[in-house]
Amino acid sequence: MERKLKKGFITALGTPRDEYGNLVEGGLIRHVVDQINGGVHGFLVLGTMGDEPGIKNSEYVKIVKTVIGAKKESNCDTRILVGAMDNSIERVMDRINSLKGLEIDGIALTTPYYFGCTQEALVRFFSSIADKSEFPIYLYDLPSTTKTKIMLETQKRLSEHKNIWGSKCSEDADYIRKLADYFRGNEEYKIVEAQLDLFDAFHRIGLKLHLDGFICLFPRWLKAYWKDLESEKWDRCALW
């Protein structure tokens, strides 16, 4: 059963590989355990930090299963999102279907990164995948990489789909603020902001899901930082 994201820090995990592109399993397990011990609340597996487009097909499911196994060994309630980005509905669905039955909490999807898309095409792309996916979909707005932005009106339309549960937003703070204002009071649609230097500012306006790959660099301070955010000690937060 998929679980809704609640609040907290989500680490965008790296994917350690050898010179042949094969997973270094022990390294990934240590990476996951290190984050869990630091108090992280969720993982994005195979996102940008995890180099999802560069992962061999033979390693894709193995990576996800390794993260799930390390989480189970740690006996924690950490949420797991998995990137399945690609350039067509069929290729995305191949990735999603390969995860069938695994204990993950959602799929993160950027716009196609090779083909340019109109906003109407994006609605069809994401909606078609959400129709077919057994897992909930989280939009992943990353226009600096994909060259196509998910515009605000497109986000609004897609949020009406019962299997699209939220959006991970990078780069554009003003855009994130507009999304936050539009979805204020809607606890079902989750906005995951990815602005490391603005975690406290967004937390202050009610966005309490923060994602970044740089989180993995300071696990020993995560619990203290989260405590300061939740207790609204903004002066202390600014020091982090």
PDB file of C-alpha atoms in Angstrom:
ATOM      1  CA  MET A   1       0.000   0.000   0.000  1.00  0.00           C
ATOM      2  CA  GLU A   2       1.463   3.347  -1.047  1.00  0.00           C
ATOM      3  CA  ARG A   3       1.850   5.884   1.720  1.00  0.00           C
ATOM      4  CA  LYS A   4       1.465   9.624   1.390  1.00  0.00           C
ATOM      5  CA  LEU A   5       4.481  11.826   1.914  1.00  0.00           C
ATOM      6  CA  LYS A   6       4.150  13.711   5.176  1.00  0.00           C
ATOM      7  CA  LYS A   7       6.893  16.205   5.987  1.00  0.00           C
ATOM      8  CA  GLY A   8      10.633  16.213   6.424  1.00  0.00           C
ATOM      9  CA  PHE A   9      13.938  15.976   4.589  1.00  0.00           C
ATOM     10  CA  ILE A  10      14.188  13.807   1.474  1.00  0.00           C
ATOM     11  CA  THR A  11      17.696  12.863   0.348  1.00  0.00           C
ATOM     12  CA  ALA A  12      18.370  12.514  -3.365  1.00  0.00           C
ATOM     13  CA  LEU A  13      20.625   9.467  -3.176  1.00  0.00           C
ATOM     14  CA  GLY A  14      23.705   8.972  -5.277  1.00  0.00           C
ATOM     15  CA  THR A  15      24.271   5.679  -7.093  1.00  0.00           C
ATOM     16  CA  PRO A  16      27.761   4.233  -6.547  1.00  0.00           C
ATOM     17  CA  ARG A  17      28.938   2.169  -9.531  1.00  0.00           C
ATOM     18  CA  ASP A  18      32.118   0.503 -10.649  1.00  0.00           C
ATOM     19  CA  GLU A  19      34.007   1.181 -13.887  1.00  0.00           C
ATOM     20  CA  TYR A  20      31.583  -1.067 -15.794  1.00  0.00           C
ATOM     21  CA  GLY A  21      28.479   0.741 -14.587  1.00  0.00           C
ATOM     22  CA  ASN A  22      27.496  -1.974 -12.119  1.00  0.00           C
ATOM     23  CA  LEU A  23      26.072  -1.122  -8.713  1.00  0.00           C
ATOM     24  CA  VAL A  24      28.487  -1.073  -5.782  1.00  0.00           C
ATOM     25  CA  GLU A  25      25.934  -2.564  -3.418  1.00  0.00           C
ATOM     26  CA  GLY A  26      27.864  -2.143  -0.193  1.00  0.00           C
ATOM     27  CA  GLY A  27      28.461   1.531  -0.912  1.00  0.00           C
ATOM     28  CA  LEU A  28      24.765   2.188  -1.537  1.00  0.00           C
ATOM     29  CA  ILE A  29      23.775   0.348   1.648  1.00  0.00           C
ATOM     30  CA  ARG A  30      26.216   2.420   3.716  1.00  0.00           C
ATOM     31  CA  HIS A  31      24.905   5.578   2.028  1.00  0.00           C
ATOM     32  CA  VAL A  32      21.292   4.707   2.937  1.00  0.00           C
ATOM     33  CA  VAL A  33      22.084   3.684   6.517  1.00  0.00           C
ATOM     34  CA  ASP A  34      24.117   6.852   7.057  1.00  0.00           C
ATOM     35  CA  GLN A  35      21.120   8.960   6.033  1.00  0.00           C
ATOM     36  CA  ILE A  36      18.658   6.963   8.121  1.00  0.00           C
ATOM     37  CA  ASN A  37      20.886   7.319  11.191  1.00  0.00           C
ATOM     38  CA  GLY A  38      20.902  11.053  10.547  1.00  0.00           C
ATOM     39  CA  GLY A  39      17.103  11.158  10.721  1.00  0.00           C
ATOM     40  CA  VAL A  40      16.197  11.637   7.054  1.00  0.00           C
ATOM     41  CA  HIS A  41      12.473  11.193   6.321  1.00  0.00           C
ATOM     42  CA  GLY A  42      12.608  10.005   2.717  1.00  0.00           C
ATOM     43  CA  PHE A  43      14.706   9.056  -0.297  1.00  0.00           C
ATOM     44  CA  LEU A  44      14.594   9.920  -3.961  1.00  0.00           C
ATOM     45  CA  VAL A  45      16.255   6.935  -5.603  1.00  0.00           C
ATOM     46  CA  LEU A  46      17.508   7.352  -9.178  1.00  0.00           C
ATOM     47  CA  GLY A  47      16.810  11.024  -9.527  1.00  0.00           C
ATOM     48  CA  THR A  48      19.250  13.538 -11.003  1.00  0.00           C
ATOM     49  CA  MET A  49      21.786  12.901  -8.219  1.00  0.00           C
ATOM     50  CA  GLY A  50      21.376   9.171  -8.822  1.00  0.00           C
ATOM     51  CA  ASP A  51      21.995   9.558 -12.585  1.00  0.00           C
ATOM     52  CA  GLU A  52      18.805   7.717 -13.569  1.00  0.00           C
ATOM     53  CA  PRO A  53      19.253   8.286 -17.345  1.00  0.00           C
ATOM     54  CA  GLY A  54      22.753   6.791 -17.154  1.00  0.00           C
ATOM     55  CA  ILE A  55      21.824   3.616 -15.262  1.00  0.00           C
ATOM     56  CA  LYS A  56      22.023   0.284 -17.093  1.00  0.00           C
ATOM     57  CA  ASN A  57      18.734  -1.594 -17.378  1.00  0.00           C
ATOM     58  CA  SER A  58      20.326  -4.569 -15.625  1.00  0.00           C
ATOM     59  CA  GLU A  59      21.050  -2.432 -12.540  1.00  0.00           C
ATOM     60  CA  TYR A  60      17.812  -0.419 -12.292  1.00  0.00           C
ATOM     61  CA  VAL A  61      15.672  -2.771 -10.195  1.00  0.00           C
ATOM     62  CA  LYS A  62      18.703  -4.000  -8.249  1.00  0.00           C
ATOM     63  CA  ILE A  63      19.359  -0.440  -7.061  1.00  0.00           C
ATOM     64  CA  VAL A  64      15.794   0.035  -5.876  1.00  0.00           C
ATOM     65  CA  LYS A  65      15.725  -3.345  -4.113  1.00  0.00           C
ATOM     66  CA  THR A  66      19.007  -2.523  -2.368  1.00  0.00           C
ATOM     67  CA  VAL A  67      17.553   0.687  -0.938  1.00  0.00           C
ATOM     68  CA  ILE A  68      14.382  -1.121   0.162  1.00  0.00           C
ATOM     69  CA  GLY A  69      16.439  -3.849   1.828  1.00  0.00           C
ATOM     70  CA  ALA A  70      18.657  -1.378   3.691  1.00  0.00           C
ATOM     71  CA  LYS A  71      15.577   0.486   4.889  1.00  0.00           C
ATOM     72  CA  LYS A  72      13.992  -2.751   6.187  1.00  0.00           C
ATOM     73  CA  GLU A  73      17.174  -3.687   8.018  1.00  0.00           C
ATOM     74  CA  SER A  74      17.102  -0.294   9.733  1.00  0.00           C
ATOM     75  CA  ASN A  75      13.451  -0.813  10.746  1.00  0.00           C
ATOM     76  CA  CYS A  76      12.415   2.739   9.880  1.00  0.00           C
ATOM     77  CA  ASP A  77       9.440   4.416   8.223  1.00  0.00           C
ATOM     78  CA  THR A  78      11.390   6.283   5.556  1.00  0.00           C
ATOM     79  CA  ARG A  79       9.443   7.014   2.363  1.00  0.00           C
ATOM     80  CA  ILE A  80      10.902   5.950  -0.997  1.00  0.00           C
ATOM     81  CA  LEU A  81      10.361   7.713  -4.321  1.00  0.00           C
ATOM     82  CA  VAL A  82      11.933   6.275  -7.477  1.00  0.00           C
ATOM     83  CA  GLY A  83      12.841   8.105 -10.669  1.00  0.00           C
ATOM     84  CA  ALA A  84      11.620   6.515 -13.908  1.00  0.00           C
ATOM     85  CA  MET A  85      12.354   9.339 -16.328  1.00  0.00           C
ATOM     86  CA  ASP A  86      12.515   8.680 -20.061  1.00  0.00           C
ATOM     87  CA  ASN A  87      11.406  10.049 -23.425  1.00  0.00           C
ATOM     88  CA  SER A  88       8.217   8.135 -24.151  1.00  0.00           C
ATOM     89  CA  ILE A  89       5.235   6.760 -22.304  1.00  0.00           C
ATOM     90  CA  GLU A  90       6.249   3.235 -23.276  1.00  0.00           C
ATOM     91  CA  ARG A  91       9.815   3.527 -21.990  1.00  0.00           C
ATOM     92  CA  VAL A  92       8.656   5.092 -18.719  1.00  0.00           C
ATOM     93  CA  MET A  93       6.110   2.316 -18.262  1.00  0.00           C
ATOM     94  CA  ASP A  94       8.824  -0.301 -18.862  1.00  0.00           C
ATOM     95  CA  ARG A  95      10.668   1.132 -15.856  1.00  0.00           C
ATOM     96  CA  ILE A  96       7.569   1.415 -13.693  1.00  0.00           C
ATOM     97  CA  ASN A  97       6.397  -2.092 -14.528  1.00  0.00           C
ATOM     98  CA  SER A  98       9.815  -3.494 -13.621  1.00  0.00           C
ATOM     99  CA  LEU A  99       9.141  -2.269 -10.063  1.00  0.00           C
ATOM    100  CA  LYS A 100       5.834  -4.094  -9.794  1.00  0.00           C
ATOM    101  CA  GLY A 101       5.071  -5.259  -6.269  1.00  0.00           C
ATOM    102  CA  LEU A 102       8.007  -3.467  -4.628  1.00  0.00           C
ATOM    103  CA  GLU A 103       7.444  -1.453  -1.455  1.00  0.00           C
ATOM    104  CA  ILE A 104       7.903   2.056  -2.770  1.00  0.00           C
ATOM    105  CA  ASP A 105       5.781   5.142  -2.231  1.00  0.00           C
ATOM    106  CA  GLY A 106       5.786   6.874  -5.581  1.00  0.00           C
ATOM    107  CA  ILE A 107       7.398   7.517  -8.957  1.00  0.00           C
ATOM    108  CA  ALA A 108       9.140  10.787  -9.825  1.00  0.00           C
ATOM    109  CA  LEU A 109       8.927  11.889 -13.471  1.00  0.00           C
ATOM    110  CA  THR A 110      10.455  14.774 -15.354  1.00  0.00           C
ATOM    111  CA  THR A 111       9.212  15.911 -18.731  1.00  0.00           C
ATOM    112  CA  PRO A 112      10.830  14.026 -21.672  1.00  0.00           C
ATOM    113  CA  TYR A 113      14.403  15.313 -21.862  1.00  0.00           C
ATOM    114  CA  TYR A 114      15.123  14.684 -25.551  1.00  0.00           C
ATOM    115  CA  PHE A 115      11.965  15.874 -27.288  1.00  0.00           C
ATOM    116  CA  GLY A 116      10.444  19.312 -26.901  1.00  0.00           C
ATOM    117  CA  CYS A 117       6.848  19.218 -25.675  1.00  0.00           C
ATOM    118  CA  THR A 118       3.899  21.570 -25.678  1.00  0.00           C
ATOM    119  CA  GLN A 119       2.011  21.921 -22.412  1.00  0.00           C
ATOM    120  CA  GLU A 120      -0.907  19.986 -23.915  1.00  0.00           C
ATOM    121  CA  ALA A 121       1.478  17.166 -24.802  1.00  0.00           C
ATOM    122  CA  LEU A 122       2.741  17.158 -21.211  1.00  0.00           C
ATOM    123  CA  VAL A 123      -0.800  16.742 -19.907  1.00  0.00           C
ATOM    124  CA  ARG A 124      -1.241  13.709 -22.169  1.00  0.00           C
ATOM    125  CA  PHE A 125       2.196  12.323 -21.254  1.00  0.00           C
ATOM    126  CA  PHE A 126       1.790  12.484 -17.469  1.00  0.00           C
ATOM    127  CA  SER A 127      -1.909  11.596 -17.461  1.00  0.00           C
ATOM    128  CA  SER A 128      -1.374   8.516 -19.639  1.00  0.00           C
ATOM    129  CA  ILE A 129       1.373   7.254 -17.341  1.00  0.00           C
ATOM    130  CA  ALA A 130      -0.659   7.993 -14.212  1.00  0.00           C
ATOM    131  CA  ASP A 131      -3.577   6.044 -15.716  1.00  0.00           C
ATOM    132  CA  LYS A 132      -1.374   2.955 -16.089  1.00  0.00           C
ATOM    133  CA  SER A 133       0.944   3.127 -13.085  1.00  0.00           C
ATOM    134  CA  GLU A 134       0.298   1.042  -9.972  1.00  0.00           C
ATOM    135  CA  PHE A 135       2.267   3.659  -8.031  1.00  0.00           C
ATOM    136  CA  PRO A 136       1.348   7.322  -7.481  1.00  0.00           C
ATOM    137  CA  ILE A 137       3.144   9.838  -9.694  1.00  0.00           C
ATOM    138  CA  TYR A 138       5.045  12.909  -8.524  1.00  0.00           C
ATOM    139  CA  LEU A 139       5.897  15.474 -11.191  1.00  0.00           C
ATOM    140  CA  TYR A 140       9.541  16.558 -11.261  1.00  0.00           C
ATOM    141  CA  ASP A 141       9.989  20.044 -12.693  1.00  0.00           C
ATOM    142  CA  LEU A 142      13.594  20.398 -13.893  1.00  0.00           C
ATOM    143  CA  PRO A 143      13.620  22.676 -16.951  1.00  0.00           C
ATOM    144  CA  SER A 144      17.369  23.397 -16.831  1.00  0.00           C
ATOM    145  CA  THR A 145      17.914  19.753 -17.774  1.00  0.00           C
ATOM    146  CA  THR A 146      14.835  18.783 -19.753  1.00  0.00           C
ATOM    147  CA  LYS A 147      14.412  22.175 -21.502  1.00  0.00           C
ATOM    148  CA  THR A 148      10.639  22.019 -20.916  1.00  0.00           C
ATOM    149  CA  LYS A 149       8.977  23.619 -17.909  1.00  0.00           C
ATOM    150  CA  ILE A 150       5.752  22.316 -16.399  1.00  0.00           C
ATOM    151  CA  MET A 151       3.831  25.562 -16.373  1.00  0.00           C
ATOM    152  CA  LEU A 152       1.628  26.551 -13.455  1.00  0.00           C
ATOM    153  CA  GLU A 153      -1.652  25.992 -15.303  1.00  0.00           C
ATOM    154  CA  THR A 154      -0.421  22.573 -16.407  1.00  0.00           C
ATOM    155  CA  GLN A 155       0.399  21.674 -12.804  1.00  0.00           C
ATOM    156  CA  LYS A 156      -3.119  22.687 -11.796  1.00  0.00           C
ATOM    157  CA  ARG A 157      -4.688  20.491 -14.464  1.00  0.00           C
ATOM    158  CA  LEU A 158      -2.513  17.501 -13.646  1.00  0.00           C
ATOM    159  CA  SER A 159      -3.193  17.809  -9.914  1.00  0.00           C
ATOM    160  CA  GLU A 160      -6.785  16.821 -10.637  1.00  0.00           C
ATOM    161  CA  HIS A 161      -5.680  13.322 -11.668  1.00  0.00           C
ATOM    162  CA  LYS A 162      -6.332  10.874  -8.826  1.00  0.00           C
ATOM    163  CA  ASN A 163      -2.951   9.178  -9.295  1.00  0.00           C
ATOM    164  CA  ILE A 164      -0.806  12.333  -9.454  1.00  0.00           C
ATOM    165  CA  TRP A 165      -0.034  13.151  -5.848  1.00  0.00           C
ATOM    166  CA  GLY A 166       2.397  16.026  -5.935  1.00  0.00           C
ATOM    167  CA  SER A 167       5.307  17.853  -7.521  1.00  0.00           C
ATOM    168  CA  LYS A 168       9.041  18.143  -6.848  1.00  0.00           C
ATOM    169  CA  CYS A 169      10.135  21.642  -7.860  1.00  0.00           C
ATOM    170  CA  SER A 170      13.647  22.911  -8.466  1.00  0.00           C
ATOM    171  CA  GLU A 171      15.324  26.200  -9.328  1.00  0.00           C
ATOM    172  CA  ASP A 172      12.490  28.757  -9.546  1.00  0.00           C
ATOM    173  CA  ALA A 173      11.602  30.054  -6.069  1.00  0.00           C
ATOM    174  CA  ASP A 174       8.874  32.371  -7.339  1.00  0.00           C
ATOM    175  CA  TYR A 175       7.208  29.483  -9.172  1.00  0.00           C
ATOM    176  CA  ILE A 176       7.349  27.314  -6.036  1.00  0.00           C
ATOM    177  CA  ARG A 177       5.749  30.106  -4.025  1.00  0.00           C
ATOM    178  CA  LYS A 178       2.915  30.408  -6.555  1.00  0.00           C
ATOM    179  CA  LEU A 179       2.327  26.655  -6.346  1.00  0.00           C
ATOM    180  CA  ALA A 180       2.312  26.861  -2.558  1.00  0.00           C
ATOM    181  CA  ASP A 181      -0.283  29.642  -2.659  1.00  0.00           C
ATOM    182  CA  TYR A 182      -2.486  27.753  -5.127  1.00  0.00           C
ATOM    183  CA  PHE A 183      -2.433  24.493  -3.173  1.00  0.00           C
ATOM    184  CA  ARG A 184      -2.626  26.071   0.270  1.00  0.00           C
ATOM    185  CA  GLY A 185      -5.089  24.091   2.349  1.00  0.00           C
ATOM    186  CA  ASN A 186      -4.912  21.113  -0.024  1.00  0.00           C
ATOM    187  CA  GLU A 187      -3.104  18.478   2.026  1.00  0.00           C
ATOM    188  CA  GLU A 188      -3.563  15.821  -0.653  1.00  0.00           C
ATOM    189  CA  TYR A 189      -1.310  17.400  -3.281  1.00  0.00           C
ATOM    190  CA  LYS A 190       2.256  17.612  -1.968  1.00  0.00           C
ATOM    191  CA  ILE A 191       4.750  20.256  -3.016  1.00  0.00           C
ATOM    192  CA  VAL A 192       8.328  19.070  -2.522  1.00  0.00           C
ATOM    193  CA  GLU A 193      10.666  22.041  -2.753  1.00  0.00           C
ATOM    194  CA  ALA A 194      14.318  21.644  -3.684  1.00  0.00           C
ATOM    195  CA  GLN A 195      15.971  24.914  -2.713  1.00  0.00           C
ATOM    196  CA  LEU A 196      18.613  24.044  -0.121  1.00  0.00           C
ATOM    197  CA  ASP A 197      19.375  27.650   0.812  1.00  0.00           C
ATOM    198  CA  LEU A 198      15.660  28.433   1.208  1.00  0.00           C
ATOM    199  CA  PHE A 199      14.497  25.472   3.311  1.00  0.00           C
ATOM    200  CA  ASP A 200      13.701  27.768   6.245  1.00  0.00           C
ATOM    201  CA  ALA A 201      11.875  30.337   4.097  1.00  0.00           C
ATOM    202  CA  PHE A 202       9.633  27.699   2.512  1.00  0.00           C
ATOM    203  CA  HIS A 203       9.095  25.915   5.828  1.00  0.00           C
ATOM    204  CA  ARG A 204       7.904  29.228   7.235  1.00  0.00           C
ATOM    205  CA  ILE A 205       5.092  29.433   4.658  1.00  0.00           C
ATOM    206  CA  GLY A 206       4.009  25.853   5.212  1.00  0.00           C
ATOM    207  CA  LEU A 207       6.035  23.833   2.687  1.00  0.00           C
ATOM    208  CA  LYS A 208       7.505  21.131   4.910  1.00  0.00           C
ATOM    209  CA  LEU A 209       8.858  18.652   2.366  1.00  0.00           C
ATOM    210  CA  HIS A 210      12.450  19.542   1.465  1.00  0.00           C
ATOM    211  CA  LEU A 211      14.533  17.582  -1.039  1.00  0.00           C
ATOM    212  CA  ASP A 212      18.130  17.970  -2.142  1.00  0.00           C
ATOM    213  CA  GLY A 213      21.138  15.820  -2.948  1.00  0.00           C
ATOM    214  CA  PHE A 214      23.304  17.992  -0.705  1.00  0.00           C
ATOM    215  CA  ILE A 215      21.381  16.699   2.325  1.00  0.00           C
ATOM    216  CA  CYS A 216      23.548  13.587   2.110  1.00  0.00           C
ATOM    217  CA  LEU A 217      26.617  15.680   3.008  1.00  0.00           C
ATOM    218  CA  PHE A 218      25.510  16.636   6.539  1.00  0.00           C
ATOM    219  CA  PRO A 219      23.542  13.740   8.089  1.00  0.00           C
ATOM    220  CA  ARG A 220      24.935  14.332  11.585  1.00  0.00           C
ATOM    221  CA  TRP A 221      23.171  17.710  11.711  1.00  0.00           C
ATOM    222  CA  LEU A 222      19.824  16.739  10.177  1.00  0.00           C
ATOM    223  CA  LYS A 223      17.961  16.045  13.406  1.00  0.00           C
ATOM    224  CA  ALA A 224      19.038  19.335  14.962  1.00  0.00           C
ATOM    225  CA  TYR A 225      18.204  21.290  11.809  1.00  0.00           C
ATOM    226  CA  TRP A 226      14.762  19.684  11.567  1.00  0.00           C
ATOM    227  CA  LYS A 227      14.082  20.459  15.238  1.00  0.00           C
ATOM    228  CA  ASP A 228      14.955  24.108  14.634  1.00  0.00           C
ATOM    229  CA  LEU A 229      12.658  24.266  11.593  1.00  0.00           C
ATOM    230  CA  GLU A 230       9.716  22.706  13.417  1.00  0.00           C
ATOM    231  CA  SER A 231      10.179  24.910  16.493  1.00  0.00           C
ATOM    232  CA  GLU A 232      10.465  27.973  14.230  1.00  0.00           C
ATOM    233  CA  LYS A 233      13.863  29.067  15.507  1.00  0.00           C
ATOM    234  CA  TRP A 234      14.515  31.009  12.334  1.00  0.00           C
ATOM    235  CA  ASP A 235      17.720  32.708  13.540  1.00  0.00           C
ATOM    236  CA  ARG A 236      19.257  29.300  14.221  1.00  0.00           C
ATOM    237  CA  CYS A 237      17.963  27.966  10.905  1.00  0.00           C
ATOM    238  CA  ALA A 238      19.746  30.760   9.078  1.00  0.00           C
ATOM    239  CA  LEU A 239      23.042  29.540  10.525  1.00  0.00           C
ATOM    240  CA  TRP A 240      22.656  26.099   9.025  1.00  0.00           C
TER     241      TRP A 240
END
